[in-house]
mmCIF file of N, CA and C in Angstrom:
data_model
loop_
_atom_site.group_PDB
_atom_site.id
_atom_site.type_symbol
_atom_site.label_atom_id
_atom_site.label_comp_id
_atom_site.label_asym_id
_atom_site.label_seq_id
_atom_site.Cartn_x
_atom_site.Cartn_y
_atom_site.Cartn_z
ATOM 1 N N MET A 1 60.151 31.417 8.273
ATOM 2 C CA MET A 1 58.604 30.427 7.656
ATOM 3 C C MET A 1 58.230 29.644 6.034
ATOM 4 N N ALA A 2 59.349 30.424 5.665
ATOM 5 C CA ALA A 2 59.327 29.288 3.767
ATOM 6 C C ALA A 2 60.291 28.366 4.429
ATOM 7 N N GLN A 3 61.459 28.065 5.526
ATOM 8 C CA GLN A 3 61.371 26.909 5.577
ATOM 9 C C GLN A 3 60.921 26.253 6.572
ATOM 10 N N ALA A 4 60.379 26.794 7.694
ATOM 11 C CA ALA A 4 59.277 25.600 8.396
ATOM 12 C C ALA A 4 58.300 24.479 7.737
ATOM 13 N N THR A 5 57.772 25.954 6.710
ATOM 14 C CA THR A 5 57.213 25.300 5.711
ATOM 15 C C THR A 5 57.449 24.190 4.506
ATOM 16 N N ASP A 6 58.890 24.218 4.623
ATOM 17 C CA ASP A 6 59.471 23.302 3.309
ATOM 18 C C ASP A 6 59.299 24.518 1.494
ATOM 19 N N THR A 7 59.448 25.417 1.990
ATOM 20 C CA THR A 7 58.372 26.593 0.831
ATOM 21 C C THR A 7 59.854 27.537 0.262
ATOM 22 N N PRO A 8 60.151 26.837 -1.136
ATOM 23 C CA PRO A 8 61.714 27.071 -2.073
ATOM 24 C C PRO A 8 60.695 27.868 -2.583
ATOM 25 N N LEU A 9 62.313 29.932 -2.206
ATOM 26 C CA LEU A 9 62.031 30.835 -3.127
ATOM 27 C C LEU A 9 63.170 31.117 -3.877
ATOM 28 N N SER A 10 62.804 31.780 -4.589
ATOM 29 C CA SER A 10 64.275 31.924 -5.351
ATOM 30 C C SER A 10 64.519 33.738 -4.447
ATOM 31 N N ILE A 11 66.041 34.024 -5.398
ATOM 32 C CA ILE A 11 66.454 35.361 -4.443
ATOM 33 C C ILE A 11 65.621 36.602 -4.950
ATOM 34 N N THR A 12 64.988 36.253 -6.250
ATOM 35 C CA THR A 12 63.883 37.068 -6.627
ATOM 36 C C THR A 12 62.621 36.980 -5.769
ATOM 37 N N GLN A 13 61.819 36.456 -5.239
ATOM 38 C CA GLN A 13 61.175 35.958 -4.617
ATOM 39 C C GLN A 13 61.927 36.637 -2.827
ATOM 40 N N GLN A 14 62.774 36.534 -2.483
ATOM 41 C CA GLN A 14 63.532 36.789 -0.815
ATOM 42 C C GLN A 14 63.230 38.212 -1.150
ATOM 43 N N LEU A 15 64.011 39.193 -1.935
ATOM 44 C CA LEU A 15 63.986 40.299 -1.944
ATOM 45 C C LEU A 15 62.686 41.158 -2.397
ATOM 46 N N GLY A 16 62.155 40.268 -2.767
ATOM 47 C CA GLY A 16 59.943 41.047 -3.289
ATOM 48 C C GLY A 16 60.026 41.184 -1.465
ATOM 49 N N LEU A 17 60.292 40.126 -1.705
ATOM 50 C CA LEU A 17 58.868 39.831 0.215
ATOM 51 C C LEU A 17 60.110 40.507 1.560
ATOM 52 N N LEU A 18 61.797 40.857 1.361
ATOM 53 C CA LEU A 18 61.970 42.144 1.856
ATOM 54 C C LEU A 18 61.563 43.533 1.676
ATOM 55 N N ALA A 19 61.058 44.224 0.283
ATOM 56 C CA ALA A 19 60.916 45.097 0.038
ATOM 57 C C ALA A 19 59.152 45.772 0.573
ATOM 58 N N VAL A 20 58.421 44.573 0.212
ATOM 59 C CA VAL A 20 56.904 44.908 0.851
ATOM 60 C C VAL A 20 57.493 44.875 2.414
ATOM 61 N N MET A 21 58.436 44.376 2.755
ATOM 62 C CA MET A 21 57.678 43.565 4.348
ATOM 63 C C MET A 21 58.471 44.396 4.686
ATOM 64 N N ILE A 22 59.841 45.564 4.164
ATOM 65 C CA ILE A 22 59.628 46.937 4.672
ATOM 66 C C ILE A 22 58.558 48.157 4.786
ATOM 67 N N LEU A 23 57.865 47.857 3.436
ATOM 68 C CA LEU A 23 57.086 49.348 4.020
ATOM 69 C C LEU A 23 55.875 48.974 4.588
ATOM 70 N N THR A 24 55.869 47.690 4.693
ATOM 71 C CA THR A 24 54.567 47.210 5.115
ATOM 72 C C THR A 24 54.739 47.703 6.836
ATOM 73 N N SER A 25 55.544 48.053 7.066
ATOM 74 C CA SER A 25 56.028 47.387 8.647
ATOM 75 C C SER A 25 57.062 49.486 9.707
ATOM 76 N N LYS A 26 56.110 50.109 8.550
ATOM 77 C CA LYS A 26 56.573 51.417 8.737
ATOM 78 C C LYS A 26 55.669 51.890 10.327
ATOM 79 N N GLY A 27 55.776 52.186 10.500
ATOM 80 C CA GLY A 27 54.984 52.719 12.649
ATOM 81 C C GLY A 27 54.641 51.593 12.987
ATOM 82 N N SER A 28 55.207 50.622 13.064
ATOM 83 C CA SER A 28 54.636 49.009 13.989
ATOM 84 C C SER A 28 55.509 49.126 14.972
ATOM 85 N N GLY A 29 57.000 49.271 15.128
ATOM 86 C CA GLY A 29 57.299 49.273 16.530
ATOM 87 C C GLY A 29 56.607 50.166 17.187
ATOM 88 N N GLY A 30 55.811 50.826 17.340
ATOM 89 C CA GLY A 30 56.262 51.565 18.656
ATOM 90 C C GLY A 30 54.565 51.012 19.062
ATOM 91 N N ILE A 31 53.546 49.790 18.303
ATOM 92 C CA ILE A 31 52.493 49.538 18.726
ATOM 93 C C ILE A 31 53.105 48.117 18.751
ATOM 94 N N THR A 32 52.478 47.738 20.070
ATOM 95 C CA THR A 32 52.472 45.833 20.863
ATOM 96 C C THR A 32 51.714 44.825 19.487
ATOM 97 N N GLY A 33 51.822 44.216 19.622
ATOM 98 C CA GLY A 33 51.699 43.066 18.679
ATOM 99 C C GLY A 33 50.837 43.961 16.993
ATOM 100 N N ALA A 34 51.962 45.368 16.803
ATOM 101 C CA ALA A 34 51.248 45.776 15.104
ATOM 102 C C ALA A 34 52.196 44.731 14.227
ATOM 103 N N GLY A 35 53.468 44.598 14.346
ATOM 104 C CA GLY A 35 54.260 43.818 13.739
ATOM 105 C C GLY A 35 53.556 42.795 13.174
ATOM 106 N N PHE A 36 52.927 41.904 14.260
ATOM 107 C CA PHE A 36 52.376 40.439 13.494
ATOM 108 C C PHE A 36 51.616 40.706 13.423
ATOM 109 N N ILE A 37 50.731 41.581 12.915
ATOM 110 C CA ILE A 37 49.786 41.842 11.952
ATOM 111 C C ILE A 37 50.160 43.068 11.275
ATOM 112 N N ALA A 38 51.020 43.390 10.883
ATOM 113 C CA ALA A 38 51.949 43.932 9.382
ATOM 114 C C ALA A 38 52.358 42.184 8.547
ATOM 115 N N LEU A 39 52.519 42.141 9.208
ATOM 116 C CA LEU A 39 53.241 40.847 8.920
ATOM 117 C C LEU A 39 52.793 39.445 8.687
ATOM 118 N N ALA A 40 51.469 39.328 8.614
ATOM 119 C CA ALA A 40 50.049 38.165 8.416
ATOM 120 C C ALA A 40 50.042 39.248 7.659
ATOM 121 N N ALA A 41 49.268 40.121 7.417
ATOM 122 C CA ALA A 41 48.522 40.449 5.899
ATOM 123 C C ALA A 41 50.024 40.510 4.881
ATOM 124 N N THR A 42 50.830 40.851 4.601
ATOM 125 C CA THR A 42 51.775 41.081 4.024
ATOM 126 C C THR A 42 51.984 39.379 3.550
ATOM 127 N N VAL A 43 52.426 38.906 4.678
ATOM 128 C CA VAL A 43 52.082 37.062 3.180
ATOM 129 C C VAL A 43 50.957 36.515 3.500
ATOM 130 N N SER A 44 49.726 36.641 3.574
ATOM 131 C CA SER A 44 48.376 36.383 2.533
ATOM 132 C C SER A 44 48.434 36.906 1.335
ATOM 133 N N THR A 45 49.015 38.392 1.256
ATOM 134 C CA THR A 45 48.988 39.383 0.410
ATOM 135 C C THR A 45 49.350 39.032 -0.531
ATOM 136 N N VAL A 46 50.689 37.845 0.494
ATOM 137 C CA VAL A 46 51.733 38.478 -0.708
ATOM 138 C C VAL A 46 51.770 36.947 -2.230
ATOM 139 N N GLY A 47 51.335 36.146 -0.930
ATOM 140 C CA GLY A 47 51.135 34.567 -1.546
ATOM 141 C C GLY A 47 52.616 33.685 -1.523
ATOM 142 N N THR A 48 53.534 34.000 -1.479
ATOM 143 C CA THR A 48 54.891 33.507 -2.328
ATOM 144 C C THR A 48 55.136 32.209 -1.002
ATOM 145 N N VAL A 49 54.417 32.610 0.477
ATOM 146 C CA VAL A 49 54.632 31.098 1.771
ATOM 147 C C VAL A 49 53.006 31.430 2.421
ATOM 148 N N PRO A 50 52.997 30.385 2.458
ATOM 149 C CA PRO A 50 51.361 30.043 3.458
ATOM 150 C C PRO A 50 51.657 30.369 4.001
ATOM 151 N N ALA A 51 49.848 31.047 4.417
ATOM 152 C CA ALA A 51 49.513 32.368 5.074
ATOM 153 C C ALA A 51 49.703 31.316 6.679
ATOM 154 N N ALA A 52 49.276 30.083 6.535
ATOM 155 C CA ALA A 52 49.287 29.297 8.187
ATOM 156 C C ALA A 52 50.287 29.020 8.509
ATOM 157 N N GLY A 53 51.556 29.094 7.358
ATOM 158 C CA GLY A 53 52.780 29.740 8.617
ATOM 159 C C GLY A 53 53.010 29.836 8.911
ATOM 160 N N ILE A 54 51.848 31.907 9.599
ATOM 161 C CA ILE A 54 52.169 32.468 10.704
ATOM 162 C C ILE A 54 51.964 32.652 12.492
ATOM 163 N N MET A 55 51.125 30.883 11.954
ATOM 164 C CA MET A 55 50.759 30.597 13.445
ATOM 165 C C MET A 55 51.775 29.569 13.897
ATOM 166 N N LEU A 56 52.845 29.101 13.722
ATOM 167 C CA LEU A 56 55.145 28.781 13.791
ATOM 168 C C LEU A 56 54.814 29.750 14.330
ATOM 169 N N ILE A 57 54.779 31.228 14.299
ATOM 170 C CA ILE A 57 56.051 32.161 14.477
ATOM 171 C C ILE A 57 55.237 32.905 16.337
ATOM 172 N N PHE A 58 53.965 31.985 16.088
ATOM 173 C CA PHE A 58 52.862 33.399 17.226
ATOM 174 C C PHE A 58 52.851 32.754 18.410
ATOM 175 N N GLY A 59 53.388 32.204 19.241
ATOM 176 C CA GLY A 59 53.947 31.051 20.571
ATOM 177 C C GLY A 59 54.584 32.603 20.587
ATOM 178 N N ILE A 60 55.939 33.022 20.002
ATOM 179 C CA ILE A 60 57.086 33.843 20.043
ATOM 180 C C ILE A 60 57.617 35.558 20.197
ATOM 181 N N ASP A 61 56.353 35.343 19.907
ATOM 182 C CA ASP A 61 55.955 37.462 18.912
ATOM 183 C C ASP A 61 55.419 38.347 20.345
ATOM 184 N N LYS A 62 54.897 37.426 21.031
ATOM 185 C CA LYS A 62 55.445 38.504 22.506
ATOM 186 C C LYS A 62 56.691 39.089 22.631
ATOM 187 N N PHE A 63 58.626 37.909 22.293
ATOM 188 C CA PHE A 63 59.299 38.307 23.025
ATOM 189 C C PHE A 63 60.121 38.874 21.725
ATOM 190 N N MET A 64 59.808 38.546 20.531
ATOM 191 C CA MET A 64 59.332 39.545 19.284
ATOM 192 C C MET A 64 59.398 40.566 19.286
ATOM 193 N N SER A 65 58.317 41.187 19.751
ATOM 194 C CA SER A 65 58.029 42.487 19.577
ATOM 195 C C SER A 65 58.854 43.343 20.832
ATOM 196 N N GLU A 66 59.034 42.764 22.214
ATOM 197 C CA GLU A 66 60.478 43.312 22.991
ATOM 198 C C GLU A 66 61.789 43.654 22.171
ATOM 199 N N CYS A 67 62.038 42.357 22.107
ATOM 200 C CA CYS A 67 63.239 42.342 20.307
ATOM 201 C C CYS A 67 62.773 43.822 19.097
ATOM 202 N N ARG A 68 61.881 43.994 18.885
ATOM 203 C CA ARG A 68 61.482 45.236 17.952
ATOM 204 C C ARG A 68 61.273 46.193 18.175
ATOM 205 N N ALA A 69 60.892 46.844 19.539
ATOM 206 C CA ALA A 69 61.248 48.712 20.494
ATOM 207 C C ALA A 69 62.456 48.002 20.853
ATOM 208 N N LEU A 70 63.048 47.084 20.863
ATOM 209 C CA LEU A 70 64.812 47.751 21.651
ATOM 210 C C LEU A 70 65.462 47.987 20.356
ATOM 211 N N THR A 71 64.751 47.329 19.102
ATOM 212 C CA THR A 71 65.703 47.752 17.363
ATOM 213 C C THR A 71 65.028 48.966 17.886
ATOM 214 N N ASN A 72 64.010 49.689 17.279
ATOM 215 C CA ASN A 72 63.892 50.848 17.520
ATOM 216 C C ASN A 72 63.767 51.689 18.136
ATOM 217 N N LEU A 73 63.421 51.445 19.520
ATOM 218 C CA LEU A 73 65.015 52.142 19.941
ATOM 219 C C LEU A 73 66.344 52.922 19.712
ATOM 220 N N ALA A 74 67.537 51.947 19.487
ATOM 221 C CA ALA A 74 68.230 51.776 19.177
ATOM 222 C C ALA A 74 67.975 53.007 17.274
ATOM 223 N N GLY A 75 67.597 52.382 16.525
ATOM 224 C CA GLY A 75 67.802 53.177 15.340
ATOM 225 C C GLY A 75 66.759 54.692 16.035
ATOM 226 N N ASN A 76 65.639 54.639 16.215
ATOM 227 C CA ASN A 76 65.791 56.529 16.899
ATOM 228 C C ASN A 76 66.451 56.688 17.181
ATOM 229 N N SER A 77 67.344 56.720 18.206
ATOM 230 C CA SER A 77 68.960 56.973 18.851
ATOM 231 C C SER A 77 70.022 57.366 17.874
ATOM 232 N N VAL A 78 69.826 56.540 16.860
ATOM 233 C CA VAL A 78 70.934 56.688 15.995
ATOM 234 C C VAL A 78 71.490 57.254 15.514
ATOM 235 N N ALA A 79 69.087 57.474 14.594
ATOM 236 C CA ALA A 79 69.310 58.071 13.695
ATOM 237 C C ALA A 79 69.326 60.220 14.092
ATOM 238 N N THR A 80 68.430 59.839 14.981
ATOM 239 C CA THR A 80 68.346 61.511 16.073
ATOM 240 C C THR A 80 69.816 61.693 15.745
ATOM 241 N N LEU A 81 70.635 60.930 15.874
ATOM 242 C CA LEU A 81 72.157 61.841 16.054
ATOM 243 C C LEU A 81 73.091 62.037 15.042
ATOM 244 N N VAL A 82 72.780 61.058 13.731
ATOM 245 C CA VAL A 82 72.821 61.404 12.365
ATOM 246 C C VAL A 82 72.371 62.548 12.143
ATOM 247 N N VAL A 83 70.786 63.222 12.244
ATOM 248 C CA VAL A 83 70.228 63.979 11.723
ATOM 249 C C VAL A 83 70.796 65.011 12.158
ATOM 250 N N ALA A 84 71.138 65.089 13.742
ATOM 251 C CA ALA A 84 71.778 65.623 14.516
ATOM 252 C C ALA A 84 73.926 67.074 14.158
ATOM 253 N N ARG A 85 74.113 65.581 13.764
ATOM 254 C CA ARG A 85 75.764 65.342 13.191
ATOM 255 C C ARG A 85 75.508 66.521 11.317
ATOM 256 N N TRP A 86 74.784 65.575 10.863
ATOM 257 C CA TRP A 86 74.194 66.430 9.832
ATOM 258 C C TRP A 86 74.307 67.738 9.434
ATOM 259 N N GLU A 87 72.992 68.135 10.524
ATOM 260 C CA GLU A 87 72.677 69.962 10.898
ATOM 261 C C GLU A 87 73.520 71.301 11.698
ATOM 262 N N ARG A 88 74.787 69.888 11.575
ATOM 263 C CA ARG A 88 75.559 70.348 12.644
ATOM 264 C C ARG A 88 75.146 71.081 13.305
ATOM 265 N N VAL A 89 74.143 70.040 13.974
ATOM 266 C CA VAL A 89 74.183 71.914 15.160
ATOM 267 C C VAL A 89 74.362 70.093 16.667
ATOM 268 N N LEU A 90 74.802 68.986 16.706
ATOM 269 C CA LEU A 90 75.262 67.765 17.396
ATOM 270 C C LEU A 90 76.857 68.378 18.482
ATOM 271 N N ASP A 91 76.690 68.410 19.804
ATOM 272 C CA ASP A 91 77.639 69.322 20.285
ATOM 273 C C ASP A 91 78.675 67.723 20.236
ATOM 274 N N THR A 92 79.775 67.426 19.815
ATOM 275 C CA THR A 92 80.046 66.238 20.155
ATOM 276 C C THR A 92 81.108 66.333 21.412
ATOM 277 N N ALA A 93 81.521 67.162 22.315
ATOM 278 C CA ALA A 93 82.647 66.974 22.930
ATOM 279 C C ALA A 93 81.445 66.663 24.074
ATOM 280 N N HIS A 94 80.161 67.850 24.287
ATOM 281 C CA HIS A 94 79.241 67.683 24.894
ATOM 282 C C HIS A 94 78.945 65.708 25.494
ATOM 283 N N VAL A 95 78.895 65.466 24.544
ATOM 284 C CA VAL A 95 77.485 63.942 23.690
ATOM 285 C C VAL A 95 79.337 62.857 24.861
ATOM 286 N N ASN A 96 80.428 63.114 24.206
ATOM 287 C CA ASN A 96 80.835 62.364 24.337
ATOM 288 C C ASN A 96 81.185 62.088 25.786
ATOM 289 N N ALA A 97 81.745 63.890 26.415
ATOM 290 C CA ALA A 97 81.466 63.937 27.998
ATOM 291 C C ALA A 97 80.706 62.557 28.683
ATOM 292 N N VAL A 98 79.089 63.175 28.248
ATOM 293 C CA VAL A 98 77.329 62.396 28.719
ATOM 294 C C VAL A 98 78.547 60.962 28.553
ATOM 295 N N LEU A 99 77.884 59.829 28.087
ATOM 296 C CA LEU A 99 78.783 58.959 27.562
ATOM 297 C C LEU A 99 80.193 57.784 27.977
ATOM 298 N N ARG A 100 81.246 59.077 28.926
ATOM 299 C CA ARG A 100 81.638 58.711 29.352
ATOM 300 C C ARG A 100 81.629 58.427 30.600
ATOM 301 N N GLY A 101 80.297 59.825 31.491
ATOM 302 C CA GLY A 101 79.948 59.455 33.188
ATOM 303 C C GLY A 101 80.388 60.314 33.547
ATOM 304 N N LYS A 102 81.401 61.791 32.454
ATOM 305 C CA LYS A 102 81.960 62.935 32.812
ATOM 306 C C LYS A 102 80.664 64.027 33.771
ATOM 307 N N THR A 103 79.564 64.479 32.757
ATOM 308 C CA THR A 103 78.443 65.075 32.849
ATOM 309 C C THR A 103 76.856 64.366 33.367
ATOM 310 N N PRO A 104 76.510 65.206 33.728
ATOM 311 C CA PRO A 104 75.004 64.902 33.140
ATOM 312 C C PRO A 104 74.756 64.293 31.721
ATOM 313 N N ALA A 105 73.652 64.557 31.532
ATOM 314 C CA ALA A 105 72.593 64.237 30.007
ATOM 315 C C ALA A 105 72.606 65.551 30.264
ATOM 316 N N THR A 106 71.549 66.726 31.371
ATOM 317 C CA THR A 106 71.117 67.254 31.580
ATOM 318 C C THR A 106 71.868 68.636 31.722
ATOM 319 N N PRO A 107 71.874 69.672 31.809
ATOM 320 C CA PRO A 107 72.518 70.846 32.462
ATOM 321 C C PRO A 107 72.410 71.474 33.798
ATOM 322 N N SER A 108 72.800 71.290 35.007
ATOM 323 C CA SER A 108 72.341 71.405 35.898
ATOM 324 C C SER A 108 71.836 73.050 35.931
ATOM 325 N N GLU A 109 70.721 73.230 36.945
ATOM 326 C CA GLU A 109 70.550 74.969 36.945
ATOM 327 C C GLU A 109 71.722 75.435 37.700
ATOM 328 N N PRO A 110 71.994 77.626 37.424
ATOM 329 C CA PRO A 110 73.036 77.539 37.553
ATOM 330 C C PRO A 110 72.268 78.009 39.113
ATOM 331 N N GLU A 111 73.137 77.953 40.791
ATOM 332 C CA GLU A 111 72.403 78.777 41.751
ATOM 333 C C GLU A 111 72.286 80.271 41.578
ATOM 334 N N GLU A 112 73.320 81.244 40.691
ATOM 335 C CA GLU A 112 72.384 82.354 40.719
ATOM 336 C C GLU A 112 72.071 82.843 39.808
ATOM 337 N N LYS A 113 71.040 82.638 38.990
ATOM 338 C CA LYS A 113 70.627 82.846 38.683
ATOM 339 C C LYS A 113 70.556 84.391 37.744
ATOM 340 N N ALA A 114 70.637 84.478 36.352
ATOM 341 C CA ALA A 114 71.105 86.012 36.179
ATOM 342 C C ALA A 114 69.438 86.252 36.189
ATOM 343 N N ALA A 115 69.418 87.473 35.708
ATOM 344 C CA ALA A 115 67.916 88.452 35.302
ATOM 345 C C ALA A 115 67.681 88.229 34.750
ATOM 346 N N ALA A 116 66.402 87.790 34.160
ATOM 347 C CA ALA A 116 66.236 87.625 33.273
ATOM 348 C C ALA A 116 65.958 88.642 32.959
ATOM 349 N N PRO A 117 65.626 88.629 31.373
ATOM 350 C CA PRO A 117 65.658 90.319 30.973
ATOM 351 C C PRO A 117 63.584 90.386 30.205
ATOM 352 N N THR A 118 63.210 91.143 30.423
ATOM 353 C CA THR A 118 62.012 91.880 31.127
ATOM 354 C C THR A 118 61.079 91.196 30.242
ATOM 355 N N PRO A 119 60.252 89.834 29.433
ATOM 356 C CA PRO A 119 59.323 89.686 28.272
ATOM 357 C C PRO A 119 58.863 90.231 26.914
ATOM 358 N N PRO A 120 58.488 90.434 25.567
ATOM 359 C CA PRO A 120 57.577 91.130 25.651
ATOM 360 C C PRO A 120 56.441 91.268 25.553
ATOM 361 N N ALA A 121 56.163 92.670 26.106
ATOM 362 C CA ALA A 121 54.895 92.940 25.682
ATOM 363 C C ALA A 121 53.320 91.326 25.041
ATOM 364 N N ASP A 122 52.431 91.033 25.377
ATOM 365 C CA ASP A 122 51.837 90.098 24.765
ATOM 366 C C ASP A 122 50.536 91.143 23.984
ATOM 367 N N LEU A 123 50.808 90.676 23.019
ATOM 368 C CA LEU A 123 50.370 92.161 22.426
ATOM 369 C C LEU A 123 48.413 91.583 21.977
ATOM 370 N N THR A 124 48.412 90.535 22.190
ATOM 371 C CA THR A 124 47.226 89.652 22.249
ATOM 372 C C THR A 124 46.394 90.520 23.199
ATOM 373 N N LYS A 125 46.793 91.028 24.780
ATOM 374 C CA LYS A 125 45.946 90.720 25.620
ATOM 375 C C LYS A 125 45.616 92.426 25.302
ATOM 376 N N PRO A 126 44.783 93.281 26.372
ATOM 377 C CA PRO A 126 44.726 94.730 25.779
ATOM 378 C C PRO A 126 45.729 95.012 27.508
ATOM 379 N N GLN A 127 46.192 96.026 26.625
ATOM 380 C CA GLN A 127 47.619 96.346 27.581
ATOM 381 C C GLN A 127 47.419 98.140 28.005
ATOM 382 N N PRO A 128 47.527 98.239 29.321
ATOM 383 C CA PRO A 128 47.828 99.851 29.682
ATOM 384 C C PRO A 128 48.709 100.016 28.777
ATOM 385 N N ALA A 129 47.994 102.162 28.337
ATOM 386 C CA ALA A 129 49.566 102.753 27.602
ATOM 387 C C ALA A 129 50.002 102.599 27.998
ATOM 388 N N ALA A 130 50.350 102.315 29.697
ATOM 389 C CA ALA A 130 52.286 103.000 30.039
ATOM 390 C C ALA A 130 53.260 101.298 29.099
ATOM 391 N N ALA A 131 52.355 100.280 29.348
ATOM 392 C CA ALA A 131 53.412 99.180 28.418
ATOM 393 C C ALA A 131 53.194 99.312 27.439
ATOM 394 N N LEU A 132 52.780 100.193 26.114
ATOM 395 C CA LEU A 132 52.423 99.398 25.048
ATOM 396 C C LEU A 132 53.578 100.999 24.681
ATOM 397 N N ASP A 133 53.787 101.473 25.463
ATOM 398 C CA ASP A 133 55.420 103.041 25.324
ATOM 399 C C ASP A 133 56.311 101.870 25.405
ATOM 400 N N ARG A 134 57.199 100.546 25.653
ATOM 401 C CA ARG A 134 57.635 100.049 26.091
ATOM 402 C C ARG A 134 58.635 100.147 24.839
ATOM 403 N N PRO A 135 60.096 99.592 24.520
ATOM 404 C CA PRO A 135 60.958 99.392 22.814
ATOM 405 C C PRO A 135 60.273 98.303 22.910
#
């Protein structure tokens, strides 16, 4: 928008806009049109770029919204893997097998289920005396 409106911005102004836009855009990836509203609010508040320049990108915001959603999905997917790896709970062998198509993403049910252990008694409900004798 600054280039289209021929507004010169110093590197300090560019970095300041970047920092403010990063903070104001949190949570807008999952809501259609929220990124455009956050951009309009940020540009009008900061004042370094004319707010009327927002109308230059109004027509392509629908396409930009789709790209933001894909970027948000990719970012959330990578963040999930990074956190799982950081916490040392990521099964890299299973991830690699799924990505190579050698195994389904969710494990299939075994054909014969093992006998499930008896669930513990729900002590919030009245129980017969015999049920309370179980360990």
